[in-house]
């Protein structure tokens, strides 16, 4: 059976006008109780969007309006509420959050309307220097924008999760530092045949990773991944594209509120600050989307190492890489090939002072611990930072308790922690 399309034409009332050259059709998008959107199809030209009274006698809607977006304001509101619940988790009592929650329903509705009409703009971020665990610049998004980050993350993550290798650990459900540590221990055991033969460990790091991410390359990688997956599970492709471009190409420091004094940046290397990144590079550390985008950016390298270099025991947490093999020459060759790949394909630089190749029997540092055959000890920096956290507690009691609990949780899985755990226990005793 075939289908015949109606000829182009429109009518406000009575008979059709402009037959063969113009047509108006109602869309699926209602604007209010009295008005709705319609599409004006001009032959040989782009579609125009109009917001007209429902009493106009346009033809009944025949197709869903894809250019205005498949998500209505009410649908966006529901999704934003779920994203808000995720954004507030473990982020209670920040200034921007409390301000947002004072009039929660109105703020979510306004945000939904802005996303629907594509008038959404990022709010000023807060920029400061964080001294622990290492000195770094943090550009924290306003809570309102974090809600949008969670919305976009919920669409992108399921797609790219299927494209990532198993052994990338950052910002992935069920993975993280402890998972990465245990995988590295497994690499060591497998490559050495349960410590019956010698093997080697190669540690690599990217110089100024987040500040040197090329925005055009990143945007291309995201689009390629989504096209490969045919945008599976994305409810509004046009809005998704809009948000990706808005966040990837943002210039947060242009409108940022600086909470640290200017001298706090004096001893921070230029490749650790967005102040020196330029318009074409850099992602702010501290945003959920930056963590996901970092994984997407490095995914090409992950597959290169696994498929081209044939390194079986390889893992990565953000830009920290660990490779284990019983063939030393294969690892030596991998250094140069990875260096060239990073420079050519990702416009990144392998950190020349953080290349470490050594026998596994000597042990190696990874994700804050020192891994040896049969034992894993907390790293010196972790112990030092834990003691600082105990001696100089945060004024926010809930935040302080969370910090100490996270250290205790980590120490429960490590060896040689009896002294530091006693130090923590003693600090909790009434003075």
XYZ file of C-alpha atoms in Angstrom:
431
model
C 0.000 0.000 0.000
C 1.350 3.475 -0.835
C 0.725 6.824 0.779
C 0.034 10.101 -0.992
C 1.135 13.373 0.570
C -1.179 16.372 0.591
C -0.072 19.214 -1.706
C 1.472 22.231 -0.065
C -1.048 24.893 0.947
C -2.494 26.659 3.992
C -5.800 27.925 5.217
C -6.865 30.201 8.041
C -10.487 29.515 7.287
C -12.341 28.281 4.266
C -10.383 26.997 1.277
C -6.631 26.467 0.870
C -4.394 29.343 -0.192
C -0.964 29.285 -1.861
C -1.627 25.803 -3.148
C 1.584 24.011 -4.049
C 3.936 26.439 -2.329
C 3.047 26.827 1.334
C 1.461 24.850 4.175
C 0.764 25.206 7.894
C 0.437 22.201 10.184
C -0.138 22.069 13.938
C 2.714 20.478 15.881
C 2.553 18.314 18.982
C 3.831 21.187 21.116
C 1.236 23.132 23.071
C 2.328 26.556 24.321
C -0.640 27.383 26.560
C -4.324 26.619 26.969
C -5.154 28.995 24.093
C -2.056 28.801 21.859
C 0.017 26.105 20.200
C 3.003 25.918 17.893
C 2.575 25.327 14.189
C 5.041 24.770 11.397
C 5.003 26.744 8.167
C 6.467 24.605 5.363
C 7.615 26.872 2.543
C 8.580 24.997 -0.592
C 12.344 25.187 -1.107
C 12.918 27.050 2.158
C 13.364 26.341 5.841
C 10.468 25.734 8.185
C 9.207 28.644 10.238
C 7.861 28.207 13.742
C 4.768 30.152 14.790
C 2.846 30.436 18.014
C -0.808 30.892 17.058
C -4.239 30.720 18.574
C -5.776 27.281 18.485
C -8.897 28.628 16.744
C -6.896 29.108 13.543
C -7.983 26.482 11.047
C -4.616 25.010 10.225
C -4.421 21.398 9.170
C -4.348 18.843 11.919
C -0.880 17.870 13.111
C 0.468 15.030 10.987
C 3.913 14.556 12.471
C 5.641 15.293 15.734
C 7.588 18.557 15.576
C 11.252 17.571 15.843
C 12.850 21.002 15.505
C 11.062 22.416 18.532
C 12.209 19.368 20.506
C 10.456 16.190 21.489
C 10.369 17.191 25.148
C 7.653 19.554 26.307
C 8.099 21.938 29.233
C 6.249 19.577 31.621
C 8.448 16.669 30.501
C 11.589 18.747 30.990
C 10.357 19.792 34.414
C 10.021 16.156 35.493
C 13.483 15.282 34.202
C 15.006 18.350 35.832
C 13.440 17.430 39.164
C 15.166 14.024 39.005
C 18.414 15.762 38.073
C 17.969 18.164 40.970
C 17.654 15.243 43.379
C 20.942 13.836 42.073
C 22.687 17.213 42.163
C 21.766 17.837 45.798
C 22.997 14.417 46.902
C 26.087 14.900 49.081
C 26.044 18.612 48.176
C 23.821 20.002 50.888
C 23.871 23.565 52.203
C 25.945 25.254 49.520
C 24.962 28.873 49.007
C 23.762 28.463 45.425
C 21.818 25.332 46.330
C 19.947 26.980 49.179
C 19.123 29.924 46.933
C 17.791 27.545 44.268
C 15.702 25.600 46.795
C 14.076 28.692 48.281
C 11.754 28.729 45.284
C 12.380 25.265 43.910
C 9.297 24.798 41.726
C 9.593 28.200 40.067
C 13.315 27.765 39.458
C 12.857 24.320 37.918
C 9.997 25.581 35.754
C 12.012 28.594 34.610
C 14.924 26.308 33.791
C 12.637 23.961 31.828
C 11.254 26.891 29.837
C 14.744 28.174 29.067
C 15.871 24.758 27.852
C 12.733 24.393 25.750
C 13.161 27.813 24.119
C 16.981 27.419 23.879
C 17.535 30.614 25.885
C 19.447 28.897 28.709
C 22.686 30.588 29.747
C 25.284 29.390 32.258
C 25.391 31.177 35.607
C 28.644 32.546 37.068
C 30.873 29.815 38.519
C 32.888 30.053 41.721
C 36.646 29.813 41.220
C 39.092 29.053 44.027
C 42.333 27.272 44.831
C 42.047 23.964 46.678
C 45.204 22.998 48.582
C 44.353 19.327 49.268
C 45.060 16.627 48.275
C 47.215 18.573 45.788
C 47.089 22.242 44.942
C 44.718 22.836 42.053
C 42.290 25.334 40.591
C 38.610 24.479 40.992
C 35.885 26.137 38.942
C 32.629 25.057 40.583
C 29.420 25.506 38.605
C 26.395 27.195 40.124
C 23.893 24.695 41.528
C 21.413 25.583 38.788
C 23.959 24.545 36.168
C 24.828 21.379 38.086
C 21.196 20.327 37.695
C 21.584 20.710 33.926
C 24.900 18.816 34.053
C 23.130 15.860 35.662
C 20.409 15.999 33.010
C 22.952 15.859 30.190
C 25.015 13.224 32.003
C 21.942 10.977 32.288
C 21.622 11.025 28.499
C 25.288 10.674 27.561
C 26.670 8.272 30.167
C 24.675 5.136 29.170
C 25.820 5.579 25.552
C 29.506 6.094 26.252
C 29.631 3.535 29.059
C 29.188 0.899 26.345
C 32.058 2.414 24.332
C 34.605 2.690 27.157
C 37.086 -0.081 27.879
C 36.522 -1.982 31.110
C 39.610 -0.570 32.800
C 38.958 3.155 32.859
C 37.880 3.912 36.395
C 36.933 7.551 36.869
C 33.312 8.697 37.064
C 31.819 5.279 36.399
C 29.224 3.459 38.461
C 30.703 0.617 40.485
C 34.228 1.791 39.787
C 36.549 4.363 41.321
C 39.844 4.472 43.181
C 39.397 1.274 45.197
C 38.257 -0.628 42.108
C 41.273 0.691 40.184
C 43.646 -0.315 42.988
C 42.271 -3.847 43.060
C 42.488 -4.126 39.267
C 46.139 -2.988 39.363
C 46.835 -5.660 41.996
C 45.194 -8.199 39.697
C 47.354 -7.050 36.768
C 50.451 -7.599 38.873
C 49.396 -11.065 39.920
C 48.358 -12.142 36.412
C 51.409 -10.754 34.568
C 53.778 -12.403 37.052
C 51.934 -15.723 37.055
C 51.077 -15.237 40.704
C 54.572 -13.831 41.414
C 56.433 -16.789 39.905
C 58.096 -14.720 37.157
C 59.421 -11.199 36.832
C 57.253 -8.468 35.406
C 57.472 -4.706 34.904
C 55.234 -1.768 35.661
C 54.994 1.394 33.561
C 53.386 4.522 35.014
C 52.428 7.422 32.728
C 50.738 10.794 33.205
C 49.495 13.557 30.885
C 50.856 17.048 31.471
C 48.112 19.517 32.432
C 45.383 17.182 31.223
C 42.144 19.115 31.793
C 43.634 22.473 30.800
C 44.921 21.089 27.496
C 41.797 19.318 26.262
C 41.050 20.720 22.796
C 37.396 21.746 22.651
C 36.933 21.128 18.933
C 38.390 17.629 19.213
C 36.279 16.887 22.284
C 33.092 18.078 20.589
C 33.892 15.891 17.586
C 34.522 12.825 19.762
C 31.203 13.324 21.552
C 29.263 13.724 18.305
C 30.977 10.702 16.730
C 30.130 8.544 19.737
C 26.494 9.634 19.714
C 26.152 9.095 15.973
C 27.714 5.645 16.307
C 25.083 4.778 18.905
C 22.368 6.456 16.806
C 21.537 8.675 19.795
C 20.022 5.683 21.565
C 18.010 6.692 24.626
C 18.368 10.467 24.076
C 14.816 11.860 24.317
C 15.586 15.203 22.665
C 18.488 15.159 20.204
C 18.324 18.846 19.380
C 18.417 19.861 23.042
C 21.240 17.400 23.695
C 23.328 18.965 20.919
C 22.512 22.430 22.247
C 23.677 21.585 25.778
C 26.844 19.812 24.650
C 27.940 22.823 22.631
C 26.951 25.226 25.410
C 29.011 23.368 28.045
C 32.006 22.312 25.950
C 32.612 25.805 24.590
C 31.868 27.663 27.826
C 34.293 30.298 29.136
C 33.587 30.067 32.867
C 36.343 32.419 34.026
C 34.839 35.314 32.052
C 32.014 35.585 34.595
C 33.460 33.644 37.561
C 33.345 34.782 41.173
C 36.852 34.386 42.624
C 36.929 33.190 46.244
C 40.723 32.892 46.598
C 43.073 35.903 46.590
C 45.109 36.552 43.402
C 48.347 35.497 45.099
C 46.947 31.979 45.561
C 47.696 31.410 41.845
C 51.326 32.578 42.106
C 52.906 29.149 42.535
C 50.315 27.233 40.491
C 51.783 26.025 37.164
C 50.196 27.601 34.085
C 49.108 24.209 32.777
C 46.996 23.790 35.919
C 44.865 26.922 35.427
C 42.205 27.923 32.922
C 43.562 31.467 33.090
C 46.247 30.430 30.613
C 44.378 27.781 28.613
C 42.968 30.080 25.925
C 39.538 29.929 24.319
C 40.169 26.744 22.353
C 41.328 24.553 25.256
C 40.468 23.612 28.814
C 37.694 22.135 30.946
C 36.908 23.276 34.494
C 37.914 20.817 37.204
C 35.011 20.153 39.528
C 32.102 19.652 37.124
C 30.394 16.315 36.544
C 30.429 16.875 32.786
C 34.186 17.551 32.815
C 34.812 14.129 34.338
C 32.703 12.407 31.688
C 34.192 14.493 28.872
C 37.690 13.617 30.100
C 36.892 9.914 29.755
C 35.442 10.446 26.287
C 38.565 12.374 25.240
C 40.924 9.634 26.431
C 38.796 6.752 25.137
C 40.598 6.826 21.797
C 43.931 6.317 23.574
C 42.498 3.465 25.669
C 41.490 1.544 22.548
C 44.840 2.298 20.913
C 46.724 0.777 23.859
C 44.495 -2.293 24.011
C 44.044 -2.950 20.274
C 47.153 -1.579 18.595
C 49.809 -1.970 21.298
C 48.207 -5.207 22.543
C 48.857 -4.307 26.194
C 46.562 -6.647 28.076
C 47.121 -5.258 31.554
C 46.328 -1.569 31.217
C 44.218 0.731 33.369
C 43.531 4.466 33.519
C 42.089 6.809 36.124
C 41.547 10.247 34.468
C 45.076 10.769 33.051
C 47.006 8.402 35.344
C 47.895 5.249 33.407
C 49.375 1.954 34.556
C 50.671 -0.767 32.220
C 51.969 -4.152 33.443
C 53.815 -6.755 31.368
C 56.420 -9.495 31.676
C 58.029 -8.040 28.512
C 60.104 -4.971 29.405
C 60.854 -4.094 25.773
C 57.151 -3.970 24.940
C 56.650 -1.352 27.653
C 59.686 0.637 26.509
C 58.240 0.685 22.979
C 54.825 1.689 24.362
C 56.246 4.894 25.893
C 57.261 6.346 22.543
C 54.144 5.180 20.709
C 51.822 6.564 23.365
C 53.739 9.854 23.364
C 53.320 10.179 19.603
C 49.657 9.163 19.710
C 48.838 11.749 22.377
C 50.555 14.512 20.444
C 49.080 13.663 17.028
C 45.571 12.479 17.885
C 44.728 14.326 21.113
C 47.090 17.331 21.081
C 48.321 16.328 24.538
C 51.807 15.920 26.016
C 53.087 12.954 27.979
C 54.536 14.342 31.218
C 58.318 13.864 30.825
C 58.984 13.755 34.578
C 56.274 11.228 35.429
C 57.362 8.291 33.285
C 58.225 5.438 35.636
C 59.303 1.985 34.456
C 60.458 -0.406 37.159
C 60.349 -4.031 38.293
C 57.034 -4.882 39.907
C 58.889 -6.415 42.857
C 59.921 -2.896 43.898
C 56.298 -1.867 44.172
C 54.622 1.142 42.526
C 52.371 4.069 43.431
C 48.868 4.230 41.975
C 45.780 6.156 43.097
C 47.217 7.172 46.447
C 48.583 3.782 47.525
C 51.836 1.836 47.193
C 51.241 -1.596 45.671
C 53.623 -4.461 46.455
C 53.275 -8.194 45.891
C 50.777 -9.402 48.505
C 50.445 -6.015 50.265
C 49.095 -2.510 49.642
C 50.075 0.462 51.824
C 48.624 3.965 51.945
C 50.753 6.516 50.114
C 52.762 9.137 51.989
C 50.601 11.948 50.603
C 47.394 10.227 51.735
C 48.716 9.807 55.285
C 49.912 13.406 55.370
C 46.598 14.789 54.119
C 44.632 12.628 56.549
C 46.623 13.974 59.497
C 46.066 17.515 58.270
C 42.345 16.879 58.036
C 42.305 15.639 61.642
C 44.496 18.409 63.084
C 42.794 21.195 61.099
C 39.124 20.163 60.974
C 36.609 21.788 58.664
C 34.184 24.218 60.307
C 31.298 22.287 58.752
C 30.934 19.308 61.089
C 29.066 17.165 58.553
C 31.716 17.808 55.908
C 34.505 17.062 58.383
C 32.909 13.784 59.426
C 32.499 12.813 55.777
C 36.188 13.510 55.076
C 37.393 11.398 57.991
C 34.966 8.602 57.205
C 36.257 8.415 53.637
C 39.826 8.027 54.895
C 38.762 5.335 57.357
C 36.879 3.488 54.628
C 39.989 3.494 52.455
C 42.280 2.374 55.293
C 40.029 -0.623 55.987
C 41.193 -2.108 52.672
C 44.917 -1.406 53.137
C 47.821 -2.823 55.111
C 49.896 -1.001 57.717
C 47.181 1.411 58.829
C 46.903 0.618 62.546
C 48.793 3.761 63.619
C 46.819 6.191 61.493
C 43.532 4.599 62.517
C 44.523 4.920 66.177
C 45.411 8.571 65.484
C 41.909 9.154 64.107
C 40.255 7.290 66.996
C 42.194 9.312 69.575
C 41.154 12.569 67.924
C 37.510 11.666 68.478
C 37.885 11.126 72.196
C 36.592 13.941 74.403
C 39.415 16.246 75.461
